[in-house]
Coordinates of C-alpha atoms and ligand atoms in Angstrom, one line a residue:
M1 CA 0.0 0.0 0.0
I2 CA 1.3 3.6 -0.9
G3 CA 1.3 5.9 2.0
F4 CA 2.2 9.4 1.5
D5 CA 1.0 12.9 1.5
M6 CA 0.6 14.0 -1.9
R7 CA 1.3 17.8 -1.2
R8 CA 4.2 17.2 0.8
G9 CA 5.9 15.6 -2.3
C10 CA 5.0 18.4 -4.4
T11 CA 7.6 20.9 -2.7
V12 CA 11.0 19.9 -4.6
S13 CA 14.1 22.1 -5.0
E14 CA 15.9 22.0 -8.3
N15 CA 18.5 19.5 -7.0
D16 CA 16.0 16.9 -6.0
L17 CA 15.0 15.8 -9.3
H18 CA 17.1 13.9 -11.7
V19 CA 16.5 11.7 -14.7
T20 CA 17.3 8.1 -14.2
G21 CA 17.1 5.1 -16.5
T22 CA 14.0 3.9 -14.6
L23 CA 12.4 7.3 -15.5
I24 CA 13.0 7.1 -19.2
W25 CA 11.5 3.5 -19.1
Y26 CA 8.1 4.8 -17.5
Y27 CA 8.2 7.7 -19.6
Y28 CA 7.2 5.5 -22.7
I29 CA 4.5 3.8 -20.4
C30 CA 3.0 6.3 -18.1
H31 CA 3.9 10.0 -17.4
R32 CA 1.8 10.0 -14.1
E33 CA 4.3 7.1 -13.0
V34 CA 7.2 9.2 -14.0
W35 CA 5.9 11.8 -11.8
L36 CA 5.3 9.7 -8.7
M37 CA 8.8 7.8 -9.2
A38 CA 10.6 10.9 -9.7
R39 CA 9.4 12.3 -6.2
N40 CA 10.3 8.9 -4.8
M41 CA 6.9 8.1 -4.0
V42 CA 7.2 4.2 -3.2
P43 CA 4.9 1.8 -5.0
D44 CA 3.4 -1.1 -3.4
Q45 CA 6.3 -3.3 -2.3
D46 CA 4.1 -6.3 -1.8
N47 CA 2.8 -6.4 -5.5
S48 CA 3.6 -9.5 -7.1
N49 CA 4.8 -8.1 -10.2
V50 CA 7.4 -5.9 -8.3
D51 CA 8.5 -9.1 -6.7
L52 CA 8.9 -11.2 -9.8
G53 CA 10.9 -8.3 -11.7
R54 CA 13.1 -8.0 -8.8
F55 CA 13.6 -11.8 -8.6
I56 CA 14.4 -12.2 -12.4
H57 CA 16.6 -9.3 -12.1
E58 CA 18.6 -10.9 -9.1
Q59 CA 18.7 -14.3 -10.5
S60 CA 19.3 -14.1 -14.3
Y61 CA 22.8 -14.5 -15.7
R62 CA 24.3 -14.1 -12.2
R63 CA 27.5 -15.9 -13.4
D64 CA 28.5 -12.9 -15.7
K65 CA 26.9 -10.0 -13.9
K66 CA 28.8 -7.3 -12.3
E67 CA 27.3 -4.0 -11.1
I68 CA 29.0 -0.5 -11.6
S69 CA 27.8 2.9 -10.4
L70 CA 27.9 5.9 -12.6
G71 CA 26.6 8.9 -10.8
H72 CA 23.1 8.1 -9.9
I73 CA 22.7 5.1 -12.2
K74 CA 23.7 1.4 -11.8
L75 CA 24.6 -0.7 -14.4
D76 CA 25.0 -4.4 -15.1
I77 CA 28.1 -5.3 -17.0
V78 CA 27.8 -8.4 -18.9
K79 CA 31.0 -8.4 -20.8
N80 CA 34.2 -6.6 -20.9
G81 CA 36.5 -8.4 -23.3
K82 CA 37.8 -8.1 -26.6
D83 CA 34.8 -7.0 -28.2
G84 CA 34.7 -4.0 -25.7
L85 CA 32.3 -3.3 -22.8
V86 CA 28.8 -4.5 -23.0
I87 CA 26.1 -3.5 -20.6
G88 CA 23.0 -5.3 -19.9
E89 CA 19.3 -4.7 -19.0
V90 CA 17.1 -7.8 -17.8
K91 CA 13.4 -7.6 -18.2
K92 CA 10.8 -10.0 -17.4
S93 CA 9.0 -9.7 -20.7
S94 CA 9.6 -8.0 -24.3
K95 CA 6.0 -6.5 -23.9
S96 CA 7.5 -3.1 -23.4
E97 CA 10.6 -3.6 -25.6
A98 CA 10.6 -0.1 -27.0
S99 CA 10.8 1.4 -23.4
A100 CA 13.6 -1.0 -22.4
R101 CA 15.5 -0.1 -25.6
M102 CA 15.3 3.5 -24.6
Q103 CA 16.4 2.9 -21.1
L104 CA 19.2 0.9 -22.2
A105 CA 20.2 3.8 -24.8
Y106 CA 20.0 6.3 -21.9
Y107 CA 22.6 4.2 -20.0
L108 CA 25.0 3.9 -23.1
S109 CA 24.4 7.7 -23.4
E110 CA 25.5 8.3 -19.9
L111 CA 28.7 6.1 -20.4
E112 CA 29.5 8.0 -23.5
K113 CA 29.4 11.3 -21.6
A114 CA 31.8 9.7 -19.1
G115 CA 34.2 8.8 -22.1
L116 CA 33.3 5.2 -22.2
E117 CA 32.1 3.5 -25.4
A118 CA 29.8 0.5 -24.8
K119 CA 27.1 -1.5 -26.5
G120 CA 23.9 -2.7 -24.8
E121 CA 22.2 -5.9 -24.5
L122 CA 18.5 -6.4 -23.6
R123 CA 17.8 -9.6 -22.1
F124 CA 14.5 -11.5 -21.7
P125 CA 15.4 -14.5 -19.7
K126 CA 11.9 -15.9 -19.7
E127 CA 11.8 -15.9 -23.3
K128 CA 15.4 -16.9 -23.8
R129 CA 16.1 -13.9 -25.9
R130 CA 18.5 -11.1 -26.3
E131 CA 18.9 -7.9 -28.4
T132 CA 21.8 -5.5 -29.0
V133 CA 21.4 -1.9 -28.6
E134 CA 23.7 0.6 -30.1
L135 CA 23.6 4.4 -29.7
T136 CA 23.0 6.2 -32.8
D137 CA 22.3 9.8 -33.7
E138 CA 18.8 9.2 -34.0
L139 CA 18.4 7.3 -30.6
R140 CA 20.7 10.4 -29.1
A141 CA 18.1 12.9 -30.3
K142 CA 15.2 11.1 -29.1
L143 CA 16.6 10.7 -25.6
D144 CA 17.3 14.2 -25.5
L145 CA 13.7 15.0 -26.2
A146 CA 12.7 12.6 -23.5
V147 CA 14.9 13.7 -20.9
R148 CA 13.6 17.3 -21.3
D149 CA 10.0 16.3 -21.0
I150 CA 10.7 14.0 -18.2
L151 CA 12.0 17.1 -16.1
R152 CA 9.0 19.0 -17.4
I153 CA 6.9 16.4 -15.9
A154 CA 8.7 15.9 -12.9
Y155 CA 8.6 19.6 -12.0
L156 CA 4.9 19.9 -12.5
E157 CA 2.9 20.8 -9.3
D158 CA 0.7 17.9 -9.2
P159 CA 0.9 14.6 -11.0
P160 CA -0.7 14.1 -14.6
G161 CA -4.0 12.4 -14.1
P162 CA -4.3 8.8 -14.5
I163 CA -5.2 7.2 -17.9
K164 CA -6.4 3.7 -17.8
I165 CA -3.8 1.6 -20.0
K166 CA -3.2 -2.0 -20.3
F167 CA -0.2 -1.8 -18.1
C168 CA -2.2 -0.2 -15.0
R169 CA -3.5 -3.8 -14.3
N170 CA -0.2 -4.9 -13.0
C171 CA 1.2 -1.5 -12.1
A172 CA 2.1 -1.3 -8.1
Y173 CA 0.4 2.1 -8.1
N174 CA -2.8 0.6 -9.2
E175 CA -4.5 0.9 -6.0
F176 CA -3.4 4.6 -5.6
C177 CA -4.6 5.5 -9.0
W178 CA -7.7 3.6 -9.1
A179 CA -9.2 2.7 -5.8
Ligands
SF4_774 S1 -1.9 2.6 -12.4 FE1 -1.9 3.1 -14.5 S2 -2.1 5.4 -14.4 FE2 -1.5 4.8 -12.4 S3 0.8 5.3 -12.5 FE3 0.3 3.0 -12.9 S4 0.1 2.8 -15.1 FE4 0.0 5.1 -14.6

């Protein structure tokens, strides 16, 4: 159950809000969720979908996983060999593949800003499928627009209203938005 005072979450200073890979992912799903997450309004931790996502993330590909932190983002390195650095993002399904691709592109762009060239690998362990993601000019431009719009949303005084979408059924904020 989410327990927070909505008005309390609305007073933020400029330094409180920053874009993360998770926000990029939600940007392509639900702008209301972007606002809630940007303000650290924690969703229902008992939600079974939160648990499943966390379990898959923790258990999958354990053998070759190492985590690195870069600023406020954490990245899973899956390979650092002759083909260069490869970072991975594990998802429980490919249903929101376009969002996942942009999230990984964001991580690649943050690495690039830090002077590191890398490729990305999206992994869907339940579907035994992987996809390579490379940063292109088109992706960079798309990311730039997304980052600006995420900050615009995050600084709105009130969250965008809820819009019923397929994702709501399994969203950890479901009770908050629709009860
Ligand atoms: S329940 Fe639906 S409207 Fe509410 S945050 Fe989740 S996806 Fe968005």
